[in-house]
Short mmCIF file of C-alpha atoms and ligand atoms in Angstrom, two decimals:
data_model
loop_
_atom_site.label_atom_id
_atom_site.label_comp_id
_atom_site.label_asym_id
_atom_site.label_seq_id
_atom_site.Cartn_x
_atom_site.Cartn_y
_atom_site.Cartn_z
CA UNK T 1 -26.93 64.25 -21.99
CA UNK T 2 -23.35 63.74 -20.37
CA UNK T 3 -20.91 62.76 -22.97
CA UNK T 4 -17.45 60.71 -21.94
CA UNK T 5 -14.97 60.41 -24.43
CA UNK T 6 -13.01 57.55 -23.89
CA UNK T 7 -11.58 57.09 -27.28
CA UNK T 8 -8.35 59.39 -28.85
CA UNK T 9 -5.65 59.10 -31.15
CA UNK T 10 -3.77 56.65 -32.78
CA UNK T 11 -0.94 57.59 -30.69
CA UNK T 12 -2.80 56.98 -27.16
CA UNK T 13 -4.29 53.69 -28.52
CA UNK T 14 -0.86 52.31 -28.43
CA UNK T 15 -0.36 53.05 -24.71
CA UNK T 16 -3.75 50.97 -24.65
CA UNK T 17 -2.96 47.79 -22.41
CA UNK T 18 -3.60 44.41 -24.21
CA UNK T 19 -7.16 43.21 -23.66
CA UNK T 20 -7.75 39.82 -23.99
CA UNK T 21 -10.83 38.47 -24.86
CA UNK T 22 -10.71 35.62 -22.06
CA UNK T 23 -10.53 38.84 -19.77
CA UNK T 24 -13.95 40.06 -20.99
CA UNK T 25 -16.22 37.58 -19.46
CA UNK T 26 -17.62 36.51 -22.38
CA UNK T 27 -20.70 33.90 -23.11
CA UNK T 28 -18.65 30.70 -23.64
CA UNK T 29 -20.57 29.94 -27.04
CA UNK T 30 -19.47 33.46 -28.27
CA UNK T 31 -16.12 32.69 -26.87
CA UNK T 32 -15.69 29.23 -28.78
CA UNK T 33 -16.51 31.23 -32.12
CA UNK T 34 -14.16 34.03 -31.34
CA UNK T 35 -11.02 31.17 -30.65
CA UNK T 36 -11.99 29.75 -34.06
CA UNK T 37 -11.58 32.96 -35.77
CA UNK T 38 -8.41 33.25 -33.98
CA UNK T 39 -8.75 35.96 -32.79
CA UNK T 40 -6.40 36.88 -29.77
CA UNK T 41 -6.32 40.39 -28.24
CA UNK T 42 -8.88 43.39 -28.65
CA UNK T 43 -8.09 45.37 -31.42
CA UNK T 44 -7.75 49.24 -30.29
CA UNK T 45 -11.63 49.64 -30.82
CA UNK T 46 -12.63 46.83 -29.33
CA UNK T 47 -10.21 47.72 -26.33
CA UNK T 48 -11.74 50.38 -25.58
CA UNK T 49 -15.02 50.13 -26.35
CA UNK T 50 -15.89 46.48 -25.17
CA UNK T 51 -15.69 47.29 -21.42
CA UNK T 52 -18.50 49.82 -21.67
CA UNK T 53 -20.69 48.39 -24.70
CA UNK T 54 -20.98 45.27 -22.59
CA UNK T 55 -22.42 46.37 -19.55
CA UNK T 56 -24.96 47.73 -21.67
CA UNK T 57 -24.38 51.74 -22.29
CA UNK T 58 -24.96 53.14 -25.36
CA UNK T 59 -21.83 54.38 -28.00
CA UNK T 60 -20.84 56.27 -30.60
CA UNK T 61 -17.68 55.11 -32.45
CA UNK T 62 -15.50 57.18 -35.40
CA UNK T 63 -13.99 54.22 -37.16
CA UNK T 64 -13.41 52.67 -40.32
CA UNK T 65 -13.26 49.21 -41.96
CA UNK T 66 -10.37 47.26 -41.37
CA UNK T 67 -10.18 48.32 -37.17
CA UNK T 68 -12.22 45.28 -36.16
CA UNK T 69 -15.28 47.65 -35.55
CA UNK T 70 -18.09 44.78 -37.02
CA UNK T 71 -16.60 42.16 -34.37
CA UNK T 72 -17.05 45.20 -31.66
CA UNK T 73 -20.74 45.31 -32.05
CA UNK T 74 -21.48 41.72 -33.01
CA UNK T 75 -19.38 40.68 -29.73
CA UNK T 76 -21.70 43.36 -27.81
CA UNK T 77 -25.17 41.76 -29.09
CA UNK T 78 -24.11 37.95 -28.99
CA UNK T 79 -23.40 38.54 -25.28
CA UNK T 80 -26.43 40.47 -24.71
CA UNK T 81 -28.60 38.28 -25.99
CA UNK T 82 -27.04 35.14 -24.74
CA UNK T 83 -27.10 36.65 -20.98
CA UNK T 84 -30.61 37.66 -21.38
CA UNK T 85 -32.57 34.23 -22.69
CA UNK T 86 -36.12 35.16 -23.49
CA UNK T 87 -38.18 33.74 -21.10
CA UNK T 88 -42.24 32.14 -22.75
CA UNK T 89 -42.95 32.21 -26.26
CA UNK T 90 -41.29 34.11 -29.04
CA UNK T 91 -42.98 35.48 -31.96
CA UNK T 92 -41.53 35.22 -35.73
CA UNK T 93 -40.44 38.45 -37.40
CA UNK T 94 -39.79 39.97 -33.77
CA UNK T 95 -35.84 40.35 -33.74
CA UNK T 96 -33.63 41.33 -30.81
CA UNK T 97 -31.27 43.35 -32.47
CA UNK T 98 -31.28 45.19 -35.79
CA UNK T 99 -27.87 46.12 -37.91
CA UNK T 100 -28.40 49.01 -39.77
CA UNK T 101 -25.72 49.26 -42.85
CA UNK T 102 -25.99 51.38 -46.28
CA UNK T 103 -25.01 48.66 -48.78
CA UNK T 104 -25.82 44.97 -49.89
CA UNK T 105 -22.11 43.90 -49.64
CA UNK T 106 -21.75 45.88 -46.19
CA UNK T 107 -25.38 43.91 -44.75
CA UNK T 108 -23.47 40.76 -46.12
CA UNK T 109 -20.20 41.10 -44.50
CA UNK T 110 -21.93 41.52 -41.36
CA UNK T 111 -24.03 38.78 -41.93
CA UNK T 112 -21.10 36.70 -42.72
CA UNK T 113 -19.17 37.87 -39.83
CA UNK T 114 -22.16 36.98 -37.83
CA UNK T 115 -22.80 33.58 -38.67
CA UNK T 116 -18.82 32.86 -38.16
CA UNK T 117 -18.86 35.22 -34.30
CA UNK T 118 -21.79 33.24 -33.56
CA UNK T 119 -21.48 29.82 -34.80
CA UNK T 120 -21.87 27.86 -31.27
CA UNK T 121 -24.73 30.76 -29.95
CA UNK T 122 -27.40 28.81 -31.61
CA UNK T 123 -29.20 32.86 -32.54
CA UNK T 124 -30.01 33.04 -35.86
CA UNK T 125 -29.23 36.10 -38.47
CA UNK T 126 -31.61 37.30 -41.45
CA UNK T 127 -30.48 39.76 -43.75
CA UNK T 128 -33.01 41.87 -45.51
CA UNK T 129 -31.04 43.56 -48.98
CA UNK T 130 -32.78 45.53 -51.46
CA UNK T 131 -32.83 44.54 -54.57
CA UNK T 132 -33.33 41.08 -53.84
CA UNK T 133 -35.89 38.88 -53.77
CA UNK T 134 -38.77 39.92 -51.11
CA UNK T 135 -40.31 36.78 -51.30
CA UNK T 136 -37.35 34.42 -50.70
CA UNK T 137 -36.47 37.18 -47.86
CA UNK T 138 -39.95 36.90 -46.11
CA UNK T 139 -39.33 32.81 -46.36
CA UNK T 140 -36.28 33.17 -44.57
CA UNK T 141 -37.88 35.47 -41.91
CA UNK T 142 -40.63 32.71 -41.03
CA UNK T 143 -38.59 30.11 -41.09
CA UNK T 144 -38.09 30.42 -37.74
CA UNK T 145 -37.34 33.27 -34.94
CA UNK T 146 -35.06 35.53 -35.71
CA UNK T 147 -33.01 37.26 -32.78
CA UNK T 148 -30.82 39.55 -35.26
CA UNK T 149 -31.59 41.14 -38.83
CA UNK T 150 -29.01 42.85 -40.94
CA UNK T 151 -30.79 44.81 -43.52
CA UNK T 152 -30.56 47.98 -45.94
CA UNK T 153 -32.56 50.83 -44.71
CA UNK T 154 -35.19 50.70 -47.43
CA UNK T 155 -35.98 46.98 -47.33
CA UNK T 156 -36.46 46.79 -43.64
CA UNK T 157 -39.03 49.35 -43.87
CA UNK T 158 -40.76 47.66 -46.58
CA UNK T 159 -40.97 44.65 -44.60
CA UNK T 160 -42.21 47.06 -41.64
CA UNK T 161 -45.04 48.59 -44.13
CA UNK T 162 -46.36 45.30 -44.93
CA UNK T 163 -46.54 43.34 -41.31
CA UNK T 164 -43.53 41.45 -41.96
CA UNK T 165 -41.60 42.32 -39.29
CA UNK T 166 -42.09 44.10 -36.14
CA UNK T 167 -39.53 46.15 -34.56
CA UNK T 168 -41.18 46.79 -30.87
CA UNK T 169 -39.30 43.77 -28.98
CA UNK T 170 -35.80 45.50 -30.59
CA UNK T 171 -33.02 45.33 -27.47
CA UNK T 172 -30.20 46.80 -29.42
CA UNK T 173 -29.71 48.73 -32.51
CA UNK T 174 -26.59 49.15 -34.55
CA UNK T 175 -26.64 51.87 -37.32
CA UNK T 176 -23.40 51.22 -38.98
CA UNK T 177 -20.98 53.73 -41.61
CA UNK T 178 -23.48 56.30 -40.62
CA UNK T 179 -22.19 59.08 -42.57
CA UNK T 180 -22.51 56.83 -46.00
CA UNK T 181 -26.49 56.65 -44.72
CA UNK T 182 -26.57 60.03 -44.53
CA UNK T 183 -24.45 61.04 -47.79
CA UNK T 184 -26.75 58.43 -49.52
CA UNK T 185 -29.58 60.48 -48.50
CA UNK T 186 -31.26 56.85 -46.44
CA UNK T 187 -31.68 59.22 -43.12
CA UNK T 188 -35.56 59.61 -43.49
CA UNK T 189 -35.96 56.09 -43.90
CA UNK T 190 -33.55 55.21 -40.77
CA UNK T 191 -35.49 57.87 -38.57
CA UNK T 192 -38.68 55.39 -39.64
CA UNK T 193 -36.90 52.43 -38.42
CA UNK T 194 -35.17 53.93 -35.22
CA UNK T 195 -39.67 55.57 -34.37
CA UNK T 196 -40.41 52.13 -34.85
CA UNK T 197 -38.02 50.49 -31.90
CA UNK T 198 -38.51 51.06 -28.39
CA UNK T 199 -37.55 54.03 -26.88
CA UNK T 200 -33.84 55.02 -26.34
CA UNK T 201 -33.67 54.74 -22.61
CA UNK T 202 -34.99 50.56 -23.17
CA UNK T 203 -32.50 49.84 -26.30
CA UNK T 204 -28.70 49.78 -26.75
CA UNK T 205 -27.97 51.64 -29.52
CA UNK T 206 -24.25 52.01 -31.14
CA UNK T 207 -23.75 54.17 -33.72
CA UNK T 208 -20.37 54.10 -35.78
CA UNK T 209 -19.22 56.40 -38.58
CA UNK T 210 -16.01 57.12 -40.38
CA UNK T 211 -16.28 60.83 -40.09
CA UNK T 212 -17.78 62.77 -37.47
CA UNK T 213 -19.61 65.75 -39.20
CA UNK T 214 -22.12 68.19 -37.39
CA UNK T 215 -25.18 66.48 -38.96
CA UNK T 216 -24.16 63.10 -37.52
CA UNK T 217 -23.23 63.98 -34.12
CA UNK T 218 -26.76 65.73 -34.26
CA UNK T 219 -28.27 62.24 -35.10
CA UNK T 220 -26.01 60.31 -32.91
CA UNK T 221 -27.20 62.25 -29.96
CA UNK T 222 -30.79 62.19 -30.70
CA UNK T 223 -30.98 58.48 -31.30
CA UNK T 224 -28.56 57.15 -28.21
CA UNK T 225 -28.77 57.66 -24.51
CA UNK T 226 -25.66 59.00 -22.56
CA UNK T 227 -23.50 57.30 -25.02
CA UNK T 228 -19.49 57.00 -24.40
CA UNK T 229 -17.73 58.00 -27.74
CA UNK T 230 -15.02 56.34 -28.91
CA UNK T 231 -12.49 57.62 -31.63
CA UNK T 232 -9.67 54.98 -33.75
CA UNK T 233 -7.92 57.22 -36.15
CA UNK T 234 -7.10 54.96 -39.75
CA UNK T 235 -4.10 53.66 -39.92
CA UNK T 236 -1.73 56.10 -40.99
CA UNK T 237 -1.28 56.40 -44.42
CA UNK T 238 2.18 54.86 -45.72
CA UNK T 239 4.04 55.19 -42.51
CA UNK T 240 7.47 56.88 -42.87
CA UNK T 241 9.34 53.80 -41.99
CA UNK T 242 8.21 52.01 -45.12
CA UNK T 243 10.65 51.98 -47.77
CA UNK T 244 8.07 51.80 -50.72
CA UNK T 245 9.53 50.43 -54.03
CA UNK T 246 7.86 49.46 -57.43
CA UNK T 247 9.05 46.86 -60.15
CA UNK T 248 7.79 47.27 -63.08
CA UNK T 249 8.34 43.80 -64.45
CA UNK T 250 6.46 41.45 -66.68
CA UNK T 251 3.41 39.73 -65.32
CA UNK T 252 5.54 35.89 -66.41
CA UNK T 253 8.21 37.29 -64.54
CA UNK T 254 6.91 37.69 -60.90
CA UNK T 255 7.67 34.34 -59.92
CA UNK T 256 11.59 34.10 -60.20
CA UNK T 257 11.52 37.78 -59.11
CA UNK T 258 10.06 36.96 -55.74
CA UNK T 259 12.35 33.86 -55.32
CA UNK T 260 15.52 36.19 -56.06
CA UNK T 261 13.66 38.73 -53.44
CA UNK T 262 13.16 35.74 -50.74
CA UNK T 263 16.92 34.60 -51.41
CA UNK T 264 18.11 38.07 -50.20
CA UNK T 265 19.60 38.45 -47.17
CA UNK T 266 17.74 41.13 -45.78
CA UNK T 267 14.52 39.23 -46.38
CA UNK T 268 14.06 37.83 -42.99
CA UNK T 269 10.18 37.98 -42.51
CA UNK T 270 8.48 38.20 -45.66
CA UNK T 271 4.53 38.49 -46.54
CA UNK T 272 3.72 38.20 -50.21
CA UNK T 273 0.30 39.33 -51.19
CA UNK T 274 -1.63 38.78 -53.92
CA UNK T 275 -5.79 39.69 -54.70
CA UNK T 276 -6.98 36.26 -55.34
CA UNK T 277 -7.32 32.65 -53.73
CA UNK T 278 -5.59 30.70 -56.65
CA UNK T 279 -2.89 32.99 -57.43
CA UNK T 280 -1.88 32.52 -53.71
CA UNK T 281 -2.10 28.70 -53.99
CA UNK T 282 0.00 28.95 -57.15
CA UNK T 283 2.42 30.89 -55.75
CA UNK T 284 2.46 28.69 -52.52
CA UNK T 285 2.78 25.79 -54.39
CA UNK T 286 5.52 26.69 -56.43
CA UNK T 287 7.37 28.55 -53.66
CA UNK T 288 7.25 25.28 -51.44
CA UNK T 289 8.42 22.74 -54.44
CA UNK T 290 11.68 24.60 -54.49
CA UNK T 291 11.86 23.63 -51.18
CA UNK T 292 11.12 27.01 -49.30
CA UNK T 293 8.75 26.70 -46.11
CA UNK T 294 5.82 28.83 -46.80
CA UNK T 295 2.60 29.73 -45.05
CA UNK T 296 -0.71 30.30 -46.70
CA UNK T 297 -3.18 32.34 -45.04
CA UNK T 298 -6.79 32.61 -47.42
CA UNK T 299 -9.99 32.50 -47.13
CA UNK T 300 -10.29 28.69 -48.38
CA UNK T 301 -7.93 27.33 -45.64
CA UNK T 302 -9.60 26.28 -42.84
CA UNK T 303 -9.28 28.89 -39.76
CA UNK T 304 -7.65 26.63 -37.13
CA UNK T 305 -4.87 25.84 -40.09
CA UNK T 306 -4.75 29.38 -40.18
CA UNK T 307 -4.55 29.87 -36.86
CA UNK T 308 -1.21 27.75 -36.30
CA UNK T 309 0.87 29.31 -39.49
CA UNK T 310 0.21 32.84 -37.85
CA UNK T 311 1.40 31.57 -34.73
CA UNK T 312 4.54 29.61 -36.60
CA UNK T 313 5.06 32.98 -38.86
CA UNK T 314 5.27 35.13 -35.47
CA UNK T 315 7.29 32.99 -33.67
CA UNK T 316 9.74 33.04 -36.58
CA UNK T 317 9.96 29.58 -37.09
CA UNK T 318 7.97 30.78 -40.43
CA UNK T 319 9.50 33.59 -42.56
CA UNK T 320 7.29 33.59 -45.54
CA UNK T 321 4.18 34.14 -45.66
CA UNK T 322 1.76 34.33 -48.76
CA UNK T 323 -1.29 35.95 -48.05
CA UNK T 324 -4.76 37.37 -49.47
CA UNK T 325 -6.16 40.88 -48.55
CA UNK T 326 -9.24 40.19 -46.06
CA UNK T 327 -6.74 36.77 -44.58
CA UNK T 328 -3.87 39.46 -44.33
CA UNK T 329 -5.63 41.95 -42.34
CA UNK T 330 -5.29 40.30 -39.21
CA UNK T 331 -1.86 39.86 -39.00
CA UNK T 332 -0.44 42.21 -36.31
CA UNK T 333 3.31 40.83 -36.19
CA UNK T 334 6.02 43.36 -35.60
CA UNK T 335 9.18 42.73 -37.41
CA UNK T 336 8.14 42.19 -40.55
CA UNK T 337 11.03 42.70 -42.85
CA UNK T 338 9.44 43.19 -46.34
CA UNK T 339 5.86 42.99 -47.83
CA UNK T 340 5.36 41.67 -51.65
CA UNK T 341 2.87 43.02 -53.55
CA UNK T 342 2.86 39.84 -55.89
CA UNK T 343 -0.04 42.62 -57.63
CA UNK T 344 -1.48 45.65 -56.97
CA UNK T 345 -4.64 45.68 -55.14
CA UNK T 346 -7.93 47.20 -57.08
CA UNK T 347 -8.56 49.42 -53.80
CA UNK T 348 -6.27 51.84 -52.59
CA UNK T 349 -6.60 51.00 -49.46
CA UNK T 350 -6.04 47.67 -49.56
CA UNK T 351 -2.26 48.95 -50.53
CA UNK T 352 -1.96 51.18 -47.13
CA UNK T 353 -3.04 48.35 -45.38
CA UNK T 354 -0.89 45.96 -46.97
CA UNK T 355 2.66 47.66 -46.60
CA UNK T 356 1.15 48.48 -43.10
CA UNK T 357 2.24 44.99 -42.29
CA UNK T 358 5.97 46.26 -42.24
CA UNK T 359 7.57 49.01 -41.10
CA UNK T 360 5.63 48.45 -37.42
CA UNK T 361 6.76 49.57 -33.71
CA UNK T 362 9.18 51.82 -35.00
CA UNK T 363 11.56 49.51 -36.96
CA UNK T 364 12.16 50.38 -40.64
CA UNK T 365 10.52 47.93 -43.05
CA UNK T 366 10.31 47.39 -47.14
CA UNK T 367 7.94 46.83 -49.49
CA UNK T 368 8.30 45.54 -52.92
CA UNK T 369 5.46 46.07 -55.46
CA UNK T 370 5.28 44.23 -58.75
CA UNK T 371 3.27 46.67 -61.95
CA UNK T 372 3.13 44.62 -64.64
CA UNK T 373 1.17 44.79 -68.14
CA UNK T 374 -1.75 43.29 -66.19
CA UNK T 375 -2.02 46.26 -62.95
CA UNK T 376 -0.03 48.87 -63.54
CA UNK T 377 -2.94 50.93 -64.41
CA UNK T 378 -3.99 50.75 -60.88
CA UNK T 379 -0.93 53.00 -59.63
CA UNK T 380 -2.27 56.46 -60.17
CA UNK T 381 -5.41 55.68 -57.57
CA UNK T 382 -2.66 54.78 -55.34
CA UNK T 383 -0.87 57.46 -55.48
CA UNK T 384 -3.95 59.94 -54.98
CA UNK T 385 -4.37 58.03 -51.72
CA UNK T 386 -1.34 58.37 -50.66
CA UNK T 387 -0.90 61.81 -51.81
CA UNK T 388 2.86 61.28 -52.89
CA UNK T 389 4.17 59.73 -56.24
CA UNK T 390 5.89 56.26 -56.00
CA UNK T 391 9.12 55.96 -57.79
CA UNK T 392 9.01 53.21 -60.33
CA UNK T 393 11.88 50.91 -61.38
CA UNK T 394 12.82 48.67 -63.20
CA UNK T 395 13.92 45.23 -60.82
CA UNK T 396 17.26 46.25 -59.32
CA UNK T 397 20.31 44.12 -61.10
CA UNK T 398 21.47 43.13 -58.17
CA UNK T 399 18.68 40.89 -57.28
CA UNK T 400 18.60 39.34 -60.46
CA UNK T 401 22.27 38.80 -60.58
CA UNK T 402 23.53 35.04 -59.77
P1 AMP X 1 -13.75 45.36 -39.72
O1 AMP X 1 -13.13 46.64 -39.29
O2 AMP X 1 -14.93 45.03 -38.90
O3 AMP X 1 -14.03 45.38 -41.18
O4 AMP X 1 -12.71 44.17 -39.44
C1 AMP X 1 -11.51 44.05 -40.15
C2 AMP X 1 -10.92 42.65 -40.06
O5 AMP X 1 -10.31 42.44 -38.80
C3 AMP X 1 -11.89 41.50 -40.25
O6 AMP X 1 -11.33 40.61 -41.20
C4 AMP X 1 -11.99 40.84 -38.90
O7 AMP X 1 -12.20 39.47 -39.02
C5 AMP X 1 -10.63 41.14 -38.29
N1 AMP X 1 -10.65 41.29 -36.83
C6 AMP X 1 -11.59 41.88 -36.06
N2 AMP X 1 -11.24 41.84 -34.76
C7 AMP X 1 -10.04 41.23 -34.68
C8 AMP X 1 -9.17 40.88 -33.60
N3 AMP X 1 -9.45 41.22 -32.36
N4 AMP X 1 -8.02 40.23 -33.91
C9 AMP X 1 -7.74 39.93 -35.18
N5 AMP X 1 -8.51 40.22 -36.25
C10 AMP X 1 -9.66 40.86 -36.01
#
């Protein structure tokens, strides 16, 4: 089996040359649902992996959450199975394309993510979770034909075991966070699954994983034929050019703190983040009725809204914006000046990505985190990821001076 690495470093994927999606020669249905997510250029994964995925070889990608590595895959099987209409009669229970993933949450991302990629593509998605109800499940999978089914190893194989679902007419596989699979000891059950689709050479398979071990790229080369392998390091952890500070403050206090913060000079492009939906209304709300132009980007505003107060926000004719984690991680805008942490994020990671924002293409950026009485508990798990200690302080006198 020839192996081409395509894929490196963070540091080559920069010199990667802006892909645009337009350029791809995409489905148009698939195309419609990728301008509604606003979506505008490849994301290094998708850069480099598109062009091969979509003419139909095989892959194995090293990636983790947050590249755009669902949208990768999902954009390779939409356009798949939108070029290839099935000619005669389909069958229920005989999908096109299985998703392999380790969790319930994962299967429903993708899911999610699927129904939103594939809005205008008329193919229909089934997710198959244990733990679940079976019955409801099986309802769903009669319902009508089902081209794609994101499931949990062990469910999909008891729907296999009981003639609910038949695997043979499978055009593309996607086994996704492989390693997890493997660490949560599913591999038995997804060498059952992978028997019961066609053989490699007549299936697309694509295989991602967060790490690479020995046991993996064992699996990843018996289960995919003359795959290209891509590799997107994470995003570096803290980047140098982040000046990371921490208020400790009181929870009532946030509010006027952040308005003193926006009043500062240097605060020329500002993204304020907070974990929930109404806490970024709130502070939206309250922001805008002392007259300061803000931009909300969340999960309850509709996309195309979205859509225009990222483009206002890069343009700079925006220079706050308030933002929730999953909204926030598509914002690739260099010059950001400072991020807010209105409160700490429960994951880690969440925080890396968040002061990520800043800091960008070299230029030095700021971020501000509030610990209050409500969060501050969260800052040890923080600093494990980041492997350094953040200093603490309390909210520097000269921002709350008049
Ligand atoms: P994932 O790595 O699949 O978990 O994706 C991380 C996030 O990036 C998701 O919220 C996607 O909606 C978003 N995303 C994926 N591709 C792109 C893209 N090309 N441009 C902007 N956002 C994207």
């Amino acid at each position: 089996m020839s192996e081409q690495a395509v894929g490196a470093t963070e540091n080559s994927v920069a010199h990667l040359p802006d892909i645009s999606f337009g350029s791809l020669g995409l489905a148009p249905s698939l195309m419609r649902g990728i301008e509604d997510l606003g979506f505008e250029k490849c994301s290094p994964i998708q850069a480099q992996i598109l062009p091969h995925t979509l003419e139909g070889h095989d892959a194995i990608g090293k990636a983790q959450t947050g590249t755009g590595k669902t949208a990768a895959f999902l954009i390779t099987l939409f356009n798949d199975l939108l070029n290839n209409p099935i000619e005669g009669e389909r069958y229920l229970a005989e999908p096109r394309a299985v998703i392999l993933a380790p969790t319930r949450e994962l299967v429903m991302q993708i899911a999610d993510d699927a129904r939103q990629l594939g809005k205008y593509t008329g193919l229909s998605t089934v997710t198959l979770i244990g733990g679940a109800d079976y019955a409801k499940q099986l309802v769903n999978v009669n319902d009508r034909v089902t081209d794609i089914v994101v499931a949990t190893p062990g469910r999909l194989i008891d729907f296999i075991q009981r003639g609910d679902m038949y695997l043979d007419r499978v055009e593309s596989l996607v086994l996704d966070e492989a390693d997890r699979m493997l660490d949560m000891g599913f591999i038995p059950q997804v060498k059952r699954i992978v028997r019961s689709t066609p053989r490699k050479e007549d299936r697309q398979t694509l295989l991602f994983s967060a790490t690479f071990s020995q046991d993996i790229m064992n699996l990843a080369q018996q289960w995919t034929f003359d795959p290209i392998t891509v590799e997107i390091e994470p995003e570096r952890v803290a980047t140098e050019n982040v000046d990371q500070r921490v208020y400790l403050l009181e929870s009532r206090d946030r509010l006027n703190v952040l308005k003193r913060i926006l009043a500062t000079p240097e605060a020329t492009s500002v993204i304020v983040f907070a974990n929930r939906r109404d806490v970024v209304r709130k502070v939206h709300e309250r922001l805008q009725k002392q007259g300061l132009d803000c931009g909300i980007l969340s999960g309850e505003i509709a996309q195309v809204k979205r859509t225009k107060t990222l483009e206002r926000f890069k343009s700079g004719k925006l220079r706050v914006l308030i933002a929730t984690d999953v909204a926030g991680r598509g914002i690739h805008v260099d010059g950001v000046s400072h991020v807010v942490n209105y409160d700490l994020p429960e994951d880690p990671e969440d925080y890396v990505h968040r002061i990520g924002r800043t800091g960008r293409a070299g230029e030095k950026g700021v971020s501000i985190s509030f610990a209050s009485e409500d969060d501050a508990f969260l800052l040890p798990e923080i600093e494990a990821l980041l492997g350094e200690s953040l200093k603490c302080t309390q909210v520097p006198e000269e921002i709350l001076a008049d």
